[in-house]
Amino acid sequence: MASGSSDQHQPALYSLGKGLHITKLGRKNDDFVVICGVYWGGKTSGEINGERQPLLINGEHHFESFSVLAAVLPFLFPALGGFLYGYDIGSTSCATISVESATLSGITWYNLSSVDIGLITSGSLYGALIGSILAFNVADFLGRRRELMVAAILYLVGAVVTALAPYFVIMVVGRFVFGIGIGLAMHAAPMYISETAPSQIRGQLISLKEFFIVLGMVAGYTFGSLLVDTVSGWRYMYGASTPVAVIMGIGMWWLPSSPRWLLLCAIQGKGSLQDIRETAISCLCRLQGKAVDSSSSEQVDGILAELSYMGDEKEAKIADMFHGKCLKALTISAGLVLFQQITGQPSVLYYAASILQSAGFSAASDATRVSILLGLLKLIMTGVAVLVIDRLGRRPLLLGGVSAMVISLFLLGSYYTFLDDAPVMAVVALLLYVGCYQLSFGPIGWLMISEIFPLRMRGRGLSIAVLVNFGANAIVTFAFSPLKELLGAGILFFIFGGIAVSSLFFIYFIVPETKGLTLEEIEAKLL
């Protein structure tokens, strides 16, 4: 039981159940003091029957009050980072066609080798890997808001350099800089949204970020297809992302910092507790609107009490990632994003055009039209996931969606092995795979990694998860062609199906359900 004197405290503001109370937070020489009032059965006020219980306000759990309108902007501006990531994927597929054209590229160095095209295509991916590594060291120092501002600046600089590049090397440098922005944005955006969103709609908002990624992909494919026959069209494709980067940067400058990050700084002694507490209350009111005004101080004090009880006043160390709660969170998050990439998603999309063509779809001869078609399907299914994720929960969508992916992968393997006279089955399998991926791994992977880590390790933990995501993506993309040539498409899809079966066991036995819980309750009850 922690104790100490305080120049301001009120008794029994928080209750942990019958006979269990914690007094309001006090302050002594700008140090955080929690005064626990009662023991019960030899347990501290944060334990019942040996199990850690989440702090409850006035004896019962209350969902946060919030204004829907006020919650929109704290989601929208970080989500633009995901939109730009998706736009880069879509536009690059068309830009590489434009930049290789002798008549339409508008440059003298259009005669590029396959390695050169590979550098243009994957430059942003390798930049994202570097961005993820940088995030590990700077995330908690910068905070979520400033990290997103830096990402917006890198997006802007990278897009401008790429669009105006006079030489190939400069273009690759621009792609790399843009990629560092992707790494930082995909690290900070889910953290900012998860830490500022009310728990009732946290799943919907973070899944909606995945919707923005897919929306960006569709926008990139569409805009690219309109400009692919324009002289120097690739410059306009890349330059079109600059206004979005500017809006994102201005929006993040206007938004307040994450209250949870501020409170973590407070209990770690990085400023005056009282001043930071008042700032956190002000930020919470701005983020969730007038509906939270009456309960904002109680919410902030509750978060502080939880952080103190769970030892978050200790400075995070790298070694802490591989012990206790952090190790469990790292296993869950890294496993999800790894399976997200190695269950064949890039490879299935690679075959989309040939599968549709074999089924008699004449438009499939145009790869851009196929990309737009599949992008729209992904958009629709991600929208469905957004609507149901906080109602059904994470685990049911993961188990159901991945089970359907297993069926579709074995159907595709069968088609390429001994059922090549059944193209309709292959089309159904393709659409089933794409749709169910967007119901499961697509949005839920990013959602879970943003909410599963303890606060003091969230910045570093999420950077490792993002690094695993981009690293696995790079490896699968690189290894796909050699494996296809060595094993054949059918065997490769059977292997992906086997990996997907393994992921079902991982989800069933390892991944918890986080629906409806606050971030502090997730740490207290599930880790």
Coordinates of C-alpha atoms in Angstrom, one line a residue:
M1 CA 0.0 0.0 0.0
A2 CA 1.5 3.3 -1.1
S3 CA 1.2 6.2 1.2
G4 CA 2.3 9.8 1.6
S5 CA 1.2 13.2 2.7
S6 CA -0.6 15.5 0.3
D7 CA -1.4 19.2 0.2
Q8 CA -4.7 18.4 -1.6
H9 CA -6.7 15.1 -1.5
Q10 CA -10.3 14.0 -1.2
P11 CA -11.2 10.5 0.1
A12 CA -12.9 7.6 -1.8
L13 CA -13.1 9.2 -5.2
Y14 CA -12.4 5.8 -6.8
S15 CA -13.9 2.5 -5.7
L16 CA -12.6 -0.9 -6.6
G17 CA -15.7 -2.7 -5.2
K18 CA -17.3 -3.3 -1.9
G19 CA -14.9 -2.4 0.9
L20 CA -12.2 -1.3 -1.5
H21 CA -11.4 2.4 -2.1
I22 CA -8.6 4.5 -3.4
T23 CA -8.4 8.2 -2.5
K24 CA -7.9 11.0 -5.0
L25 CA -4.5 11.6 -6.3
G26 CA -2.3 13.9 -4.2
R27 CA 0.7 16.1 -4.9
K28 CA 3.9 16.6 -2.9
N29 CA 6.8 18.5 -4.3
D30 CA 5.5 17.9 -7.8
D31 CA 5.8 14.1 -7.2
F32 CA 2.9 11.8 -7.9
V33 CA 1.3 10.3 -4.7
V34 CA -1.4 7.7 -4.6
I35 CA -3.0 7.2 -1.2
C36 CA -4.7 3.7 -1.0
G37 CA -7.2 3.7 1.9
V38 CA -8.2 0.2 2.7
Y39 CA -6.9 -3.4 2.8
W40 CA -9.3 -6.3 2.4
G41 CA -8.4 -9.9 3.2
G42 CA -4.7 -9.1 3.1
K43 CA -4.8 -7.8 -0.5
T44 CA -4.0 -4.4 -1.7
S45 CA -6.7 -2.1 -3.0
G46 CA -5.8 -3.1 -6.5
E47 CA -6.2 -6.8 -6.0
I48 CA -9.2 -9.1 -5.3
N49 CA -8.5 -12.8 -4.6
G50 CA -5.0 -12.3 -6.0
E51 CA -6.2 -11.0 -9.4
R52 CA -5.6 -7.4 -10.5
Q53 CA -8.9 -5.6 -11.1
P54 CA -9.4 -2.4 -13.2
L55 CA -10.2 0.8 -11.4
L56 CA -13.8 1.7 -11.4
I57 CA -15.4 5.1 -10.9
N58 CA -18.0 5.2 -8.1
G59 CA -18.1 1.5 -7.8
E60 CA -18.9 0.6 -11.3
H61 CA -17.4 0.7 -14.8
H62 CA -18.5 3.7 -16.9
F63 CA -17.9 4.1 -20.6
E64 CA -16.4 7.4 -21.5
S65 CA -18.7 10.2 -22.5
F66 CA -17.8 11.7 -25.8
S67 CA -19.2 13.8 -28.7
V68 CA -19.1 12.0 -32.0
L69 CA -18.4 15.2 -33.9
A70 CA -15.4 16.0 -31.6
A71 CA -14.0 12.4 -32.1
V72 CA -13.9 12.8 -35.8
L73 CA -11.0 15.2 -36.2
P74 CA -8.6 13.3 -33.8
F75 CA -9.2 10.3 -36.0
L76 CA -9.2 12.0 -39.4
F77 CA -5.9 13.8 -39.5
P78 CA -3.8 10.7 -38.3
A79 CA -5.8 8.6 -40.7
L80 CA -4.5 10.7 -43.6
G81 CA -1.1 9.1 -42.9
G82 CA -2.7 5.8 -43.8
F83 CA -4.4 7.3 -46.8
L84 CA -1.0 8.5 -48.2
Y85 CA 0.5 5.0 -47.6
G86 CA -2.3 3.4 -49.6
Y87 CA -2.1 6.1 -52.3
D88 CA 1.6 5.4 -52.7
I89 CA 0.9 1.7 -53.3
G90 CA -1.8 2.5 -55.9
S91 CA -0.1 5.3 -57.7
T92 CA 3.3 3.6 -58.0
S93 CA 1.8 0.7 -59.9
C94 CA 0.8 3.2 -62.6
A95 CA 3.8 5.5 -62.2
T96 CA 6.3 2.7 -63.1
I97 CA 4.4 2.2 -66.4
S98 CA 4.6 5.9 -67.1
V99 CA 8.2 6.4 -66.2
E100 CA 9.4 3.6 -68.6
S101 CA 7.6 5.0 -71.7
A102 CA 9.9 6.5 -74.3
T103 CA 7.2 8.9 -75.5
L104 CA 5.3 9.7 -72.3
S105 CA 7.9 9.7 -69.5
G106 CA 9.2 13.1 -70.4
I107 CA 12.7 12.1 -69.4
T108 CA 15.9 10.9 -71.1
W109 CA 16.6 8.2 -68.6
Y110 CA 13.4 6.2 -69.2
N111 CA 15.4 3.0 -70.3
L112 CA 15.4 1.6 -66.8
S113 CA 16.5 -1.9 -65.8
S114 CA 14.4 -4.3 -63.7
V115 CA 16.6 -3.5 -60.7
D116 CA 15.9 0.2 -61.2
I117 CA 12.1 -0.3 -61.4
G118 CA 12.4 -2.5 -58.3
L119 CA 14.1 0.4 -56.5
I120 CA 11.3 2.8 -57.4
T121 CA 8.7 0.3 -56.4
S122 CA 10.2 -0.8 -53.1
G123 CA 12.1 2.4 -52.2
S124 CA 9.2 3.6 -50.0
L125 CA 9.0 0.1 -48.4
Y126 CA 12.7 0.1 -47.3
G127 CA 12.2 3.7 -46.2
A128 CA 9.3 2.5 -44.0
L129 CA 11.6 -0.1 -42.4
I130 CA 14.1 2.7 -41.5
G131 CA 11.2 4.8 -40.2
S132 CA 10.1 1.9 -38.0
I133 CA 13.6 1.6 -36.5
L134 CA 13.8 5.4 -35.9
A135 CA 10.4 5.3 -34.2
F136 CA 11.8 2.8 -31.6
N137 CA 14.2 5.5 -30.4
V138 CA 12.2 8.7 -30.8
A139 CA 8.6 7.8 -30.3
D140 CA 8.3 8.4 -26.6
F141 CA 10.5 11.5 -26.7
L142 CA 8.5 13.1 -29.5
G143 CA 5.1 11.9 -28.5
R144 CA 2.4 10.7 -30.9
R145 CA 1.3 14.1 -32.2
R146 CA 4.8 15.4 -33.0
E147 CA 5.8 12.1 -34.6
L148 CA 2.8 12.5 -37.0
M149 CA 3.8 16.1 -37.7
V150 CA 7.3 14.9 -38.6
A151 CA 5.7 12.1 -40.8
A152 CA 3.6 14.7 -42.6
I153 CA 6.8 16.8 -43.3
L154 CA 8.6 13.7 -44.7
Y155 CA 5.6 12.8 -46.8
L156 CA 5.6 16.4 -48.3
V157 CA 9.4 16.5 -48.9
G158 CA 9.4 12.9 -50.3
A159 CA 6.5 13.6 -52.7
V160 CA 8.0 16.9 -53.9
V161 CA 11.5 15.4 -54.5
T162 CA 10.1 12.4 -56.3
A163 CA 7.8 14.5 -58.5
L164 CA 10.5 17.0 -59.5
A165 CA 13.4 14.5 -59.7
P166 CA 15.7 15.4 -62.6
Y167 CA 17.6 12.1 -62.3
F168 CA 16.9 8.6 -61.4
V169 CA 19.0 8.7 -58.2
I170 CA 17.1 11.8 -56.9
M171 CA 13.8 10.0 -57.6
V172 CA 14.9 7.0 -55.5
V173 CA 16.0 9.4 -52.7
G174 CA 12.5 10.9 -52.8
R175 CA 10.8 7.5 -52.6
F176 CA 13.0 6.6 -49.6
V177 CA 12.2 9.8 -47.8
F178 CA 8.5 9.3 -48.4
G179 CA 8.9 5.8 -47.1
I180 CA 10.4 7.0 -43.8
G181 CA 7.2 9.1 -43.4
I182 CA 5.2 5.9 -44.0
G183 CA 7.1 4.1 -41.2
L184 CA 6.6 7.0 -38.7
A185 CA 2.9 7.5 -39.7
M186 CA 2.0 3.8 -39.5
H187 CA 3.6 3.7 -36.1
A188 CA 2.1 6.8 -34.6
A189 CA -1.3 7.0 -36.1
P190 CA -2.8 3.8 -34.5
M191 CA -1.2 4.8 -31.2
Y192 CA -2.7 8.3 -31.3
I193 CA -6.1 7.1 -32.3
S194 CA -6.2 4.3 -29.7
E195 CA -5.1 6.6 -26.9
T196 CA -7.6 9.3 -27.7
A197 CA -10.6 7.3 -28.9
P198 CA -13.4 6.4 -26.5
S199 CA -13.3 2.6 -25.7
Q200 CA -16.8 2.1 -27.2
I201 CA -15.7 3.1 -30.7
R202 CA -11.9 2.5 -30.5
G203 CA -12.1 -0.6 -32.7
Q204 CA -14.2 1.2 -35.3
L205 CA -11.9 4.1 -35.5
I206 CA -8.7 2.2 -35.8
S207 CA -10.3 -0.2 -38.4
L208 CA -11.5 2.9 -40.2
K209 CA -7.8 3.8 -40.6
E210 CA -7.4 0.6 -42.6
F211 CA -10.4 1.8 -44.6
F212 CA -8.4 5.0 -45.4
I213 CA -5.4 2.9 -46.5
V214 CA -7.6 1.0 -49.0
L215 CA -9.3 4.3 -50.0
G216 CA -5.9 5.7 -50.7
M217 CA -5.0 2.6 -52.8
V218 CA -8.2 3.0 -54.9
A219 CA -7.5 6.7 -55.3
G220 CA -4.0 6.0 -56.4
Y221 CA -5.1 3.3 -58.9
T222 CA -7.8 5.6 -60.3
F223 CA -5.8 8.8 -60.5
G224 CA -2.9 6.8 -62.0
S225 CA -5.0 5.3 -64.7
L226 CA -6.3 8.7 -65.7
L227 CA -2.7 10.1 -66.0
V228 CA -0.9 7.1 -67.4
D229 CA -1.3 8.3 -71.0
T230 CA -0.2 11.9 -70.1
V231 CA 3.3 13.2 -70.8
S232 CA 5.2 13.1 -67.4
G233 CA 2.1 11.7 -65.8
W234 CA 4.2 10.0 -63.1
R235 CA 5.3 13.4 -61.8
Y236 CA 1.6 14.4 -61.4
M237 CA 0.8 11.1 -59.7
Y238 CA 3.4 11.6 -57.0
G239 CA 2.9 15.3 -56.7
A240 CA -0.8 14.9 -56.1
S241 CA -0.1 13.6 -52.6
T242 CA 1.4 16.9 -51.4
P243 CA -1.9 18.7 -50.6
V244 CA -2.9 15.8 -48.4
A245 CA 0.4 15.9 -46.6
V246 CA 0.0 19.6 -45.9
I247 CA -3.5 19.1 -44.6
M248 CA -2.3 16.3 -42.4
G249 CA 0.6 18.4 -41.0
I250 CA -1.6 21.4 -40.2
G251 CA -4.3 19.2 -38.7
M252 CA -1.8 17.5 -36.4
W253 CA -0.3 20.8 -35.4
W254 CA -3.9 22.0 -34.4
L255 CA -4.8 18.8 -32.5
P256 CA -3.7 18.4 -28.8
S257 CA -1.3 15.8 -27.6
S258 CA -2.4 12.3 -26.4
P259 CA -3.5 12.7 -22.8
R260 CA -2.2 9.2 -21.9
W261 CA 1.2 10.1 -23.3
L262 CA 1.2 13.3 -21.2
L263 CA 0.3 11.4 -18.1
L264 CA 3.0 8.9 -18.7
C265 CA 5.5 11.8 -18.9
A266 CA 4.1 13.1 -15.6
I267 CA 4.5 10.0 -13.5
Q268 CA 8.0 9.4 -15.0
G269 CA 9.0 12.8 -13.6
K270 CA 9.3 14.7 -16.9
G271 CA 7.6 17.8 -15.7
S272 CA 5.3 19.2 -13.0
L273 CA 2.5 16.7 -12.2
Q274 CA -0.1 19.3 -11.5
D275 CA 0.7 21.3 -14.7
I276 CA 0.7 18.2 -16.9
R277 CA -2.5 16.9 -15.3
E278 CA -4.3 20.1 -16.1
T279 CA -3.0 20.0 -19.7
A280 CA -4.2 16.4 -20.0
I281 CA -7.6 17.4 -18.8
S282 CA -7.7 20.2 -21.3
C283 CA -6.6 17.9 -24.1
L284 CA -9.2 15.3 -23.2
C285 CA -12.0 17.9 -23.3
R286 CA -10.8 19.0 -26.8
L287 CA -10.6 15.5 -28.1
Q288 CA -13.9 14.2 -26.9
G289 CA -16.0 17.4 -26.7
K290 CA -18.2 19.0 -24.2
A291 CA -19.8 15.7 -23.2
V292 CA -16.7 14.8 -21.3
D293 CA -16.3 18.1 -19.4
S294 CA -17.9 16.9 -16.2
S295 CA -16.0 13.7 -16.0
S296 CA -12.6 14.7 -17.5
S297 CA -10.8 15.2 -14.2
E298 CA -12.0 11.8 -12.9
Q299 CA -11.0 10.0 -16.1
V300 CA -7.5 11.6 -16.0
D301 CA -7.1 10.8 -12.3
G302 CA -8.2 7.2 -13.0
I303 CA -5.6 6.8 -15.7
L304 CA -2.9 8.2 -13.4
A305 CA -3.9 5.8 -10.6
E306 CA -3.7 2.8 -13.0
L307 CA -0.4 3.9 -14.4
S308 CA 1.1 4.3 -10.9
Y309 CA -0.3 0.9 -9.7
M310 CA 1.1 -0.9 -12.7
G311 CA 4.6 0.5 -12.3
D312 CA 4.6 2.8 -15.3
E313 CA 6.5 5.4 -13.4
K314 CA 9.6 3.4 -14.3
E315 CA 11.5 4.5 -17.4
A316 CA 11.1 2.0 -20.2
K317 CA 14.2 -0.1 -21.0
I318 CA 14.8 -2.3 -24.1
A319 CA 15.2 -5.4 -21.9
D320 CA 11.7 -4.8 -20.5
M321 CA 10.2 -5.7 -23.9
F322 CA 11.2 -9.4 -23.4
H323 CA 9.8 -10.0 -19.9
G324 CA 6.3 -10.3 -18.3
K325 CA 3.4 -8.3 -19.8
C326 CA 5.5 -6.7 -22.5
L327 CA 6.7 -10.1 -23.8
K328 CA 3.1 -11.4 -24.0
A329 CA 2.0 -8.2 -25.8
L330 CA 5.0 -8.5 -28.2
T331 CA 4.1 -12.1 -28.9
I332 CA 0.5 -11.3 -29.7
S333 CA 1.3 -8.2 -31.9
A334 CA 4.3 -9.6 -33.8
G335 CA 2.5 -12.8 -34.4
L336 CA -0.5 -11.1 -35.8
V337 CA 1.4 -8.8 -38.2
L338 CA 3.7 -11.7 -39.2
F339 CA 0.7 -13.9 -40.2
Q340 CA -0.9 -10.9 -41.8
Q341 CA 1.9 -10.9 -44.3
I342 CA 3.0 -14.6 -44.7
T343 CA -0.5 -15.9 -45.5
G344 CA -0.1 -14.9 -49.1
Q345 CA -1.9 -11.6 -49.5
P346 CA 0.6 -10.0 -51.9
S347 CA 0.9 -13.2 -53.9
V348 CA -2.9 -13.8 -54.3
L349 CA -3.2 -10.3 -55.7
Y350 CA -0.4 -11.0 -58.1
Y351 CA -2.5 -13.6 -59.8
A352 CA -5.7 -11.6 -59.8
A353 CA -5.5 -10.5 -63.5
S354 CA -4.7 -13.9 -64.9
I355 CA -7.4 -15.6 -62.9
L356 CA -10.1 -13.1 -64.0
Q357 CA -8.9 -13.3 -67.6
S358 CA -9.1 -17.1 -67.6
A359 CA -12.7 -16.8 -66.5
G360 CA -13.6 -14.7 -69.5
F361 CA -13.4 -11.2 -68.1
S362 CA -12.1 -9.1 -71.0
A363 CA -11.4 -6.1 -68.8
A364 CA -8.9 -8.2 -66.9
S365 CA -6.4 -7.7 -69.6
D366 CA -6.0 -4.2 -68.1
A367 CA -4.1 -4.7 -64.8
T368 CA -5.2 -1.2 -63.7
R369 CA -8.9 -2.1 -64.0
V370 CA -8.4 -5.3 -62.0
S371 CA -6.6 -3.3 -59.3
I372 CA -9.5 -0.8 -59.1
L373 CA -12.1 -3.6 -59.0
L374 CA -10.3 -5.5 -56.2
G375 CA -9.7 -2.2 -54.4
L376 CA -13.4 -1.4 -54.4
L377 CA -14.1 -4.9 -53.0
K378 CA -11.5 -4.4 -50.3
L379 CA -13.1 -1.0 -49.5
I380 CA -16.5 -2.5 -49.1
M381 CA -15.4 -5.4 -46.9
T382 CA -13.3 -3.0 -44.7
G383 CA -16.4 -0.9 -44.3
V384 CA -18.3 -4.0 -43.1
A385 CA -15.5 -4.7 -40.6
V386 CA -15.7 -1.1 -39.3
L387 CA -19.4 -1.5 -38.7
V388 CA -19.3 -4.8 -36.8
I389 CA -15.9 -4.9 -35.1
D390 CA -17.0 -3.3 -31.8
R391 CA -20.2 -5.3 -31.9
L392 CA -18.9 -8.8 -32.7
G393 CA -15.4 -8.4 -31.3
R394 CA -11.9 -9.1 -32.6
R395 CA -11.6 -12.8 -32.1
P396 CA -14.8 -13.9 -33.9
L397 CA -13.8 -11.8 -37.0
L398 CA -10.3 -13.1 -37.0
L399 CA -11.3 -16.8 -36.6
G400 CA -14.1 -16.6 -39.1
G401 CA -12.2 -14.5 -41.7
V402 CA -9.0 -16.5 -41.5
S403 CA -11.0 -19.8 -41.8
A404 CA -12.5 -18.6 -45.0
M405 CA -9.0 -17.5 -46.2
V406 CA -7.8 -21.1 -45.6
I407 CA -10.6 -22.5 -47.7
S408 CA -9.9 -20.0 -50.5
L409 CA -6.1 -20.7 -50.5
F410 CA -6.7 -24.5 -50.8
L411 CA -9.1 -23.9 -53.6
L412 CA -6.5 -21.7 -55.4
G413 CA -3.9 -24.4 -54.9
S414 CA -6.2 -27.0 -56.3
Y415 CA -7.0 -24.8 -59.3
Y416 CA -3.4 -24.4 -60.3
T417 CA -2.6 -28.1 -59.5
F418 CA -5.3 -30.2 -61.0
L419 CA -8.6 -28.1 -61.5
D420 CA -7.4 -25.7 -64.2
D421 CA -10.7 -26.3 -66.1
A422 CA -12.7 -24.6 -63.3
P423 CA -11.8 -20.9 -63.6
V424 CA -15.1 -19.8 -62.0
M425 CA -14.0 -21.6 -58.8
A426 CA -10.7 -19.7 -58.9
V427 CA -12.6 -16.4 -59.2
V428 CA -14.8 -17.2 -56.3
A429 CA -11.7 -18.2 -54.2
L430 CA -9.9 -15.0 -55.2
L431 CA -12.8 -12.8 -54.2
L432 CA -13.4 -14.8 -51.0
Y433 CA -9.8 -14.4 -50.0
V434 CA -9.6 -10.7 -50.6
G435 CA -12.9 -10.0 -48.9
C436 CA -12.2 -12.1 -45.8
Y437 CA -8.7 -10.7 -45.4
Q438 CA -10.2 -7.2 -45.1
L439 CA -12.7 -8.6 -42.5
S440 CA -9.9 -10.1 -40.4
F441 CA -6.1 -9.6 -40.7
G442 CA -6.4 -6.3 -42.6
P443 CA -8.0 -4.0 -40.0
I444 CA -7.6 -6.1 -36.9
G445 CA -3.9 -6.6 -37.1
W446 CA -3.4 -2.8 -36.9
L447 CA -6.1 -2.5 -34.2
M448 CA -4.6 -5.1 -31.9
I449 CA -1.0 -3.9 -32.0
S450 CA -2.2 -0.4 -31.1
E451 CA -4.1 -1.4 -28.0
I452 CA -2.3 -4.5 -26.5
F453 CA 0.9 -2.9 -25.3
P454 CA 1.3 -1.4 -21.8
L455 CA 1.5 2.4 -22.1
R456 CA 5.1 2.9 -21.0
M457 CA 6.2 0.3 -23.7
R458 CA 3.6 1.2 -26.3
G459 CA 5.9 3.4 -28.4
R460 CA 8.8 0.9 -28.6
G461 CA 6.5 -2.2 -28.8
L462 CA 4.5 -0.8 -31.7
S463 CA 7.7 0.1 -33.5
I464 CA 8.9 -3.5 -33.3
A465 CA 5.5 -4.7 -34.6
V466 CA 5.5 -2.3 -37.5
L467 CA 9.1 -3.3 -38.3
V468 CA 8.0 -7.0 -38.4
N469 CA 5.1 -6.0 -40.6
F470 CA 7.2 -4.2 -43.2
G471 CA 10.1 -6.6 -42.9
A472 CA 7.8 -9.6 -43.6
N473 CA 6.2 -7.7 -46.4
A474 CA 9.6 -7.1 -48.0
I475 CA 10.7 -10.7 -47.6
V476 CA 7.5 -12.2 -49.0
T477 CA 7.6 -9.8 -51.9
F478 CA 11.2 -10.6 -52.7
A479 CA 10.9 -14.4 -52.3
F480 CA 7.6 -14.8 -54.2
S481 CA 9.0 -15.0 -57.7
P482 CA 11.9 -17.5 -56.9
L483 CA 9.5 -19.7 -54.9
K484 CA 6.9 -19.6 -57.7
E485 CA 9.5 -20.7 -60.2
L486 CA 10.9 -23.4 -58.0
L487 CA 7.7 -24.9 -56.6
G488 CA 4.9 -23.8 -58.9
A489 CA 1.8 -21.7 -58.1
G490 CA -0.3 -24.6 -56.8
I491 CA 2.2 -25.8 -54.2
L492 CA 2.9 -22.2 -53.1
F493 CA -0.8 -21.6 -52.4
F494 CA -1.0 -24.9 -50.5
I495 CA 1.9 -23.7 -48.4
F496 CA 0.1 -20.4 -47.7
G497 CA -3.0 -22.4 -46.8
G498 CA -0.9 -24.4 -44.2
I499 CA 0.5 -21.2 -42.8
A500 CA -3.1 -19.8 -42.5
V501 CA -4.1 -23.0 -40.6
S502 CA -1.2 -22.3 -38.2
S503 CA -2.4 -18.7 -37.7
L504 CA -5.8 -20.1 -36.7
F505 CA -4.2 -22.0 -33.8
F506 CA -2.3 -18.9 -32.8
I507 CA -5.4 -16.7 -32.8
Y508 CA -7.4 -19.3 -30.8
F509 CA -4.9 -20.0 -28.1
I510 CA -2.9 -16.7 -27.9
V511 CA -5.0 -13.7 -29.1
P512 CA -7.3 -12.2 -26.4
E513 CA -10.6 -10.4 -26.9
T514 CA -10.2 -6.6 -26.2
K515 CA -13.7 -5.5 -27.2
G516 CA -15.1 -2.7 -25.0
L517 CA -12.1 -2.5 -22.6
T518 CA -10.2 0.6 -21.9
L519 CA -6.4 0.5 -22.6
E520 CA -5.8 0.4 -18.9
E521 CA -8.2 -2.5 -18.4
I522 CA -6.5 -4.5 -21.3
E523 CA -3.2 -4.2 -19.5
A524 CA -4.7 -5.1 -16.1
K525 CA -6.9 -8.0 -17.1
L526 CA -5.4 -9.6 -20.2
L527 CA -1.6 -9.3 -19.8

